[in-house]
Amino acid sequence: MRFIKKTHYNQDIQLFKHQGQLFWYGALGVALLLSPLVLSDFYLGELSLVFIYAIAGIGLMLLTGYTGLVSLGHAAFLAIGAYTHAYLLAQGWPFPVSILCATLLSSLVGAIIGIPALRMTGIYLAVATLAFAIIVEQVLSHWVSVTGGFRGMAVELPSIGSFSLDDSVTFYFLCLFILTGCLFLALNLLRTSTGRAMTAIRDSEISAQSMGIHLAYTKTLAFGISAGFTGLAGSLLAHKIGYLAPDSFTLLISIQLLLMVVVGGLGSLHGVIYGALFIGLLPQGLALLRDTLPPALAQIPGLEPGIFGLILVLVLIYEPQGIYGRWLKIRSYFEEFPLYRKATHKRQRSYLRTERLK
Amino acid sequence: MSLLAANNLSLSFGGVHAVEDVSFSVNKGEVFSIIGPNGAGKTTLFNLISRIYDASTGSIRFNEQDISQVPTHRIAELGIARTFQNTELFEQETVLRNLLIGQHVHRRTNLLQEFLFLPSVRQQELRFRKDVEDVIDLLDLQHYRHQVIANLPYGVRKMVEVARALCLKPRLLLLDEPSSGLNPEETEDLSFQIEDINEELGTTIIMVEHDMNLVSRTSTRVMALADGKLIAVGSPVEIQQHPEVLKAYLGE
Amino acid sequence: MQFALARGFHFLEVLQLLVSGISQGCVYGLIALGFVLIYKATEMVNFAQGDLMMLGAFFAYSYINIFELPFYLAFPATILTMAIIGALTERLLLRPMIGEPHFSVLMLTIGLGFILRAVAGAIWGNEPRSLSTPYAGGVIDLNGLIIGYENMVIILGTAALCLLLYLFFRFTRLGLAMQAASQNQLAAFYVGIPVKRVYSMVWAISASISAVAGILVAPVSLIDPLMGFVGIKAFAAAIVGGFGSLPGAIVGGLIIGIVEQFAGLYLPPGFSDVSAYVILLAMLLIRPQGIFASMQRKKV
Ligand SMILES: Nc1ncnc2c1ncn2[C@@H]1O[C@H](COP(=O)(O)OP(=O)(O)O)[C@@H](O)[C@H]1O
Ligand SMILES: [Mg+2]
């Protein structure tokens, strides 16, 4: 176990709490910077995708993991970001401006859809966002002049001026850079008043209000910020997949995003990264699995979502704190080795905590 | 001089008259206790003052201002803080973060500054932390600073809730049954802490309380409620001997 | 069941749409009823309700078309099967979740839905199947208003089921116990109602209702693993009606069923598919508590 002598309140505010953390994150950073030297284009592409998922995941984590608002429709913001960016690029807008506008538009739409959400909690909100996502999917299919309808639309290659961002190494660095920036923003948010107000709302609306937190404002804000991050991820995703069609942004994608934050570990940004790795690598794993399964089973069309579902169920029942929670347990087991008690991380259940009046 | 004045407050739920035509006023610097049997309407009265419920009739003035129409979240800014009968803490957060949330009303930075964690934000965070530590010292919560609420015993949670309310630096503090669930020793501590809060911080306190011992020791005046109606207001001794109050407690 | 009718506002056409809408709405209503029952009793939201319906339809298909049971035997057999599956689901998946946040339960049932779809795909395949019923194909002609037997059966079946449920909750011991448990779990526990067993029963009943919905709708909409997606519309129906209200579920279902039919004929393509969701969002804006309000604020 590490005991840290604290001499200044600043130490509780720092992003890196002690030298050890700084070292390990630094090492990770260096490894990521050097990986283009060793990894093939394919794996760089896969890693870029993981980064993109992580950016979207930050958005959803802020909303669901930290503000306690569930969205079953985040694929819609991914779509809005992707389509806006692709459309603006096609109109000849420069890349940075276009990506910024796509982010802001997603954010704005998020804030607007958040408004009916203000008066509702839990399930109402989940269903409202679901409804919204389905409507967006229909709009994408029918607004042919902008989105190309069912045929879809091609995305122009990314470039700043004459500098192309398209080859896999540059795109990898672009995604890494944006992800790092997003993590920085999210971490800052969470260690200041607005972030705390969000977690307050998650844990008790009534008392958040009595602490002077404006529920409607904070929830709208959370929605806007969340949609912004996800929209940003969407515009990067547009380049990654190269061709946009409505069926790239279905309910299944929304659920995948949720799966990511749940499996990674709700209420932690580490969880986002773990979750993104998980979601990013899952298709590879499933491909392997398909090869080993008897053909009769491997050919089931719904197999992939089915396995998603299975993982989701197992995680929720056996490890509700996700991969990150599991990692914390393993770590404290070794740190406290002979002394570790099983009950250390016993989870607290909210028995009989009900949101409705009895 | 009166800090809070309620005039003819009423509220009913369906057929239940939870609060019926109650008027009272609380002076600056007082410790004002409200007693009454269960279901008398004490908590409802708190919910009316903190604007969680709208009164069906009547008005509330705080500091010479009518607050009957003020939105709920503005109440804290005006200087009214409260605790809840069954504690409503931010369960998944540490004590420290709970108290920092209590500082929310003192926030002077905007979203953009916070996203970038500009020096002004850091200054503010350090200031918040210092104020929080003062409250922690006042209520002896040093050991629990970094613990998550969900793992704390009930008595400590009660005190954390008081601490969180104090972080608002309120002019008026509403305590809903602060001693329920505390052991005698903790209750004893509580009575000193209430005096400290009242005298050192100069905070006016309204307290719903069943423990008459605690009430007598701390309160300047006591108000008795029964079935939503005001029965009597007076000094602790007067109230304890008041025939109507005795009747309300003992039944007909 | 669609007839090519000339556009315009003919009385007969409107009536015809109304009948289709009501019959479709009944199906939404029944699934919504399943949601609401579970929610009222256990405060859990079951997103897999539509998939339970799908499973019910497939079981009915197996009993009738594969095992060639007569309809009057296959019907109760399907209901029994689904009741058992419902109770098992509660016991194995939901019981461990008691006390977990609502969000986790919601996610769990979403996951369950994906699993059920994959399992159904594995067992029955993905091509649409049709269920043979003794009443297939017939129509009633009421002065030009044409109603298929299938639709008649849906409407009458729903009405009968509602009556049955009403009597059950009103007059049987189990029904009353369920009501008590849904009003106050703790108090119900103290007066000796076996709350956990009641939960299993609620799931069993709710799955049975979905089974009925599945059997009723199968003749008009074909059976495939994805048919459970109407569950989302049923969800919208439950909220429009006022989540937590049983009559509200049916009324919400009817509203959505009817509006969809009219939107399909009178509005450009695409609108019919989203009309349920537009109604939902509009409702949440105007009257979030739904038509039959039953939700109140938390008490502190
Ligand atoms: N939100 C509510 N909905 C319905 N009835 C309520 C509500 N809040 C309080 N009541 C009723 O009002 C009466 C007074 O309650 P309360 O103010 O909590 O009493 P106490 O004096 O014990 O704090 C009780 O009969 C209670 O049941
Ligand atoms: Mg009370």
PDB file of C-alpha atoms in Angstrom, chain B residues 47-155:
ATOM      1  CA  ASN B  47     -40.225  21.168   2.704  1.00  0.00           C
ATOM      2  CA  LEU B  48     -42.347  24.289   2.365  1.00  0.00           C
ATOM      3  CA  ILE B  49     -39.593  26.562   3.637  1.00  0.00           C
ATOM      4  CA  SER B  50     -37.001  24.974   1.366  1.00  0.00           C
ATOM      5  CA  ARG B  51     -39.477  25.210  -1.520  1.00  0.00           C
ATOM      6  CA  ILE B  52     -39.580  21.525  -2.281  1.00  0.00           C
ATOM      7  CA  TYR B  53     -43.355  21.849  -2.003  1.00  0.00           C
ATOM      8  CA  ASP B  54     -45.559  24.746  -3.019  1.00  0.00           C
ATOM      9  CA  ALA B  55     -47.833  25.945  -0.271  1.00  0.00           C
ATOM     10  CA  SER B  56     -51.497  25.903  -1.248  1.00  0.00           C
ATOM     11  CA  THR B  57     -52.051  29.102   0.730  1.00  0.00           C
ATOM     12  CA  GLY B  58     -49.957  31.448   2.784  1.00  0.00           C
ATOM     13  CA  SER B  59     -46.561  33.001   2.319  1.00  0.00           C
ATOM     14  CA  ILE B  60     -43.020  32.763   3.620  1.00  0.00           C
ATOM     15  CA  ARG B  61     -40.720  35.725   4.078  1.00  0.00           C
ATOM     16  CA  PHE B  62     -37.021  35.283   4.558  1.00  0.00           C
ATOM     17  CA  ASN B  63     -34.846  38.253   5.369  1.00  0.00           C
ATOM     18  CA  GLU B  64     -37.607  40.701   4.384  1.00  0.00           C
ATOM     19  CA  GLN B  65     -38.068  39.000   1.013  1.00  0.00           C
ATOM     20  CA  ASP B  66     -41.075  36.975  -0.084  1.00  0.00           C
ATOM     21  CA  ILE B  67     -39.730  33.555  -1.062  1.00  0.00           C
ATOM     22  CA  SER B  68     -43.046  31.871  -1.815  1.00  0.00           C
ATOM     23  CA  GLN B  69     -42.336  31.865  -5.559  1.00  0.00           C
ATOM     24  CA  VAL B  70     -38.560  31.471  -5.567  1.00  0.00           C
ATOM     25  CA  PRO B  71     -37.363  28.361  -7.457  1.00  0.00           C
ATOM     26  CA  THR B  72     -36.038  25.551  -5.274  1.00  0.00           C
ATOM     27  CA  HIS B  73     -32.391  25.834  -6.213  1.00  0.00           C
ATOM     28  CA  ARG B  74     -32.322  29.566  -5.421  1.00  0.00           C
ATOM     29  CA  ILE B  75     -33.158  28.926  -1.774  1.00  0.00           C
ATOM     30  CA  ALA B  76     -29.607  27.820  -1.066  1.00  0.00           C
ATOM     31  CA  GLU B  77     -28.199  30.985  -2.594  1.00  0.00           C
ATOM     32  CA  LEU B  78     -30.445  33.070  -0.369  1.00  0.00           C
ATOM     33  CA  GLY B  79     -28.828  31.404   2.623  1.00  0.00           C
ATOM     34  CA  ILE B  80     -31.098  28.579   3.735  1.00  0.00           C
ATOM     35  CA  ALA B  81     -29.546  25.137   4.138  1.00  0.00           C
ATOM     36  CA  ARG B  82     -31.134  21.968   5.419  1.00  0.00           C
ATOM     37  CA  THR B  83     -30.687  18.358   6.384  1.00  0.00           C
ATOM     38  CA  PHE B  84     -33.129  15.541   5.772  1.00  0.00           C
ATOM     39  CA  GLN B  85     -34.884  13.304   8.218  1.00  0.00           C
ATOM     40  CA  ASN B  86     -33.497  10.111   6.664  1.00  0.00           C
ATOM     41  CA  THR B  87     -30.317  11.656   5.219  1.00  0.00           C
ATOM     42  CA  GLU B  88     -30.077  12.395   1.535  1.00  0.00           C
ATOM     43  CA  LEU B  89     -26.360  12.287   0.911  1.00  0.00           C
ATOM     44  CA  PHE B  90     -24.475  11.707  -2.311  1.00  0.00           C
ATOM     45  CA  GLU B  91     -23.958   8.058  -1.536  1.00  0.00           C
ATOM     46  CA  GLN B  92     -21.293   7.127  -4.034  1.00  0.00           C
ATOM     47  CA  GLU B  93     -19.054  10.070  -3.283  1.00  0.00           C
ATOM     48  CA  THR B  94     -16.525  10.656  -0.530  1.00  0.00           C
ATOM     49  CA  VAL B  95     -17.245  12.863   2.450  1.00  0.00           C
ATOM     50  CA  LEU B  96     -14.877  15.431   0.993  1.00  0.00           C
ATOM     51  CA  ARG B  97     -16.718  15.622  -2.300  1.00  0.00           C
ATOM     52  CA  ASN B  98     -20.063  15.788  -0.513  1.00  0.00           C
ATOM     53  CA  LEU B  99     -18.842  18.827   1.363  1.00  0.00           C
ATOM     54  CA  LEU B 100     -17.380  20.365  -1.764  1.00  0.00           C
ATOM     55  CA  ILE B 101     -20.783  20.025  -3.397  1.00  0.00           C
ATOM     56  CA  GLY B 102     -22.029  22.036  -0.448  1.00  0.00           C
ATOM     57  CA  GLN B 103     -19.798  24.839  -1.733  1.00  0.00           C
ATOM     58  CA  HIS B 104     -21.604  24.915  -5.055  1.00  0.00           C
ATOM     59  CA  VAL B 105     -23.390  28.188  -4.309  1.00  0.00           C
ATOM     60  CA  HIS B 106     -20.053  29.936  -3.900  1.00  0.00           C
ATOM     61  CA  ARG B 107     -18.934  29.030  -7.408  1.00  0.00           C
ATOM     62  CA  ARG B 108     -17.667  32.024  -9.368  1.00  0.00           C
ATOM     63  CA  THR B 109     -16.126  30.312 -12.409  1.00  0.00           C
ATOM     64  CA  ASN B 110     -17.794  29.363 -15.663  1.00  0.00           C
ATOM     65  CA  LEU B 111     -17.847  26.173 -17.655  1.00  0.00           C
ATOM     66  CA  LEU B 112     -15.117  27.172 -20.080  1.00  0.00           C
ATOM     67  CA  GLN B 113     -12.713  28.082 -17.282  1.00  0.00           C
ATOM     68  CA  GLU B 114     -13.443  24.775 -15.592  1.00  0.00           C
ATOM     69  CA  PHE B 115     -12.872  22.747 -18.749  1.00  0.00           C
ATOM     70  CA  LEU B 116      -9.402  24.280 -18.995  1.00  0.00           C
ATOM     71  CA  PHE B 117      -8.781  24.350 -15.258  1.00  0.00           C
ATOM     72  CA  LEU B 118      -7.478  27.914 -15.439  1.00  0.00           C
ATOM     73  CA  PRO B 119      -5.618  29.363 -12.441  1.00  0.00           C
ATOM     74  CA  SER B 120      -8.799  31.088 -11.263  1.00  0.00           C
ATOM     75  CA  VAL B 121     -10.409  27.662 -10.981  1.00  0.00           C
ATOM     76  CA  ARG B 122      -7.482  26.281  -9.032  1.00  0.00           C
ATOM     77  CA  GLN B 123      -7.636  29.245  -6.649  1.00  0.00           C
ATOM     78  CA  GLN B 124     -11.322  28.624  -6.132  1.00  0.00           C
ATOM     79  CA  GLU B 125     -10.798  24.914  -5.519  1.00  0.00           C
ATOM     80  CA  LEU B 126      -8.169  25.663  -2.891  1.00  0.00           C
ATOM     81  CA  ARG B 127     -10.459  28.167  -1.223  1.00  0.00           C
ATOM     82  CA  PHE B 128     -13.323  25.651  -1.205  1.00  0.00           C
ATOM     83  CA  ARG B 129     -11.061  23.061   0.290  1.00  0.00           C
ATOM     84  CA  LYS B 130      -9.933  25.359   3.056  1.00  0.00           C
ATOM     85  CA  ASP B 131     -13.511  26.209   3.971  1.00  0.00           C
ATOM     86  CA  VAL B 132     -14.443  22.546   3.904  1.00  0.00           C
ATOM     87  CA  GLU B 133     -11.578  21.744   6.256  1.00  0.00           C
ATOM     88  CA  ASP B 134     -12.855  24.363   8.689  1.00  0.00           C
ATOM     89  CA  VAL B 135     -16.227  22.646   8.773  1.00  0.00           C
ATOM     90  CA  ILE B 136     -14.565  19.239   9.117  1.00  0.00           C
ATOM     91  CA  ASP B 137     -12.689  20.529  12.138  1.00  0.00           C
ATOM     92  CA  LEU B 138     -15.787  22.052  13.656  1.00  0.00           C
ATOM     93  CA  LEU B 139     -17.709  18.777  13.442  1.00  0.00           C
ATOM     94  CA  ASP B 140     -14.760  16.407  14.050  1.00  0.00           C
ATOM     95  CA  LEU B 141     -15.018  14.532  10.772  1.00  0.00           C
ATOM     96  CA  GLN B 142     -11.266  14.309  10.076  1.00  0.00           C
ATOM     97  CA  HIS B 143     -11.187  10.513  10.046  1.00  0.00           C
ATOM     98  CA  TYR B 144     -13.853  10.170   7.420  1.00  0.00           C
ATOM     99  CA  ARG B 145     -12.612  12.709   4.873  1.00  0.00           C
ATOM    100  CA  HIS B 146     -11.802  10.246   2.108  1.00  0.00           C
ATOM    101  CA  GLN B 147     -14.425   7.625   2.862  1.00  0.00           C
ATOM    102  CA  VAL B 148     -17.361   6.912   0.614  1.00  0.00           C
ATOM    103  CA  ILE B 149     -20.690   7.751   2.240  1.00  0.00           C
ATOM    104  CA  ALA B 150     -22.232   4.361   1.547  1.00  0.00           C
ATOM    105  CA  ASN B 151     -19.678   2.754   3.890  1.00  0.00           C
ATOM    106  CA  LEU B 152     -20.264   5.057   6.853  1.00  0.00           C
ATOM    107  CA  PRO B 153     -22.296   4.338   9.977  1.00  0.00           C
ATOM    108  CA  TYR B 154     -25.576   6.179  10.365  1.00  0.00           C
ATOM    109  CA  GLY B 155     -24.440   8.558  13.084  1.00  0.00           C
TER     110      GLY B 155
END
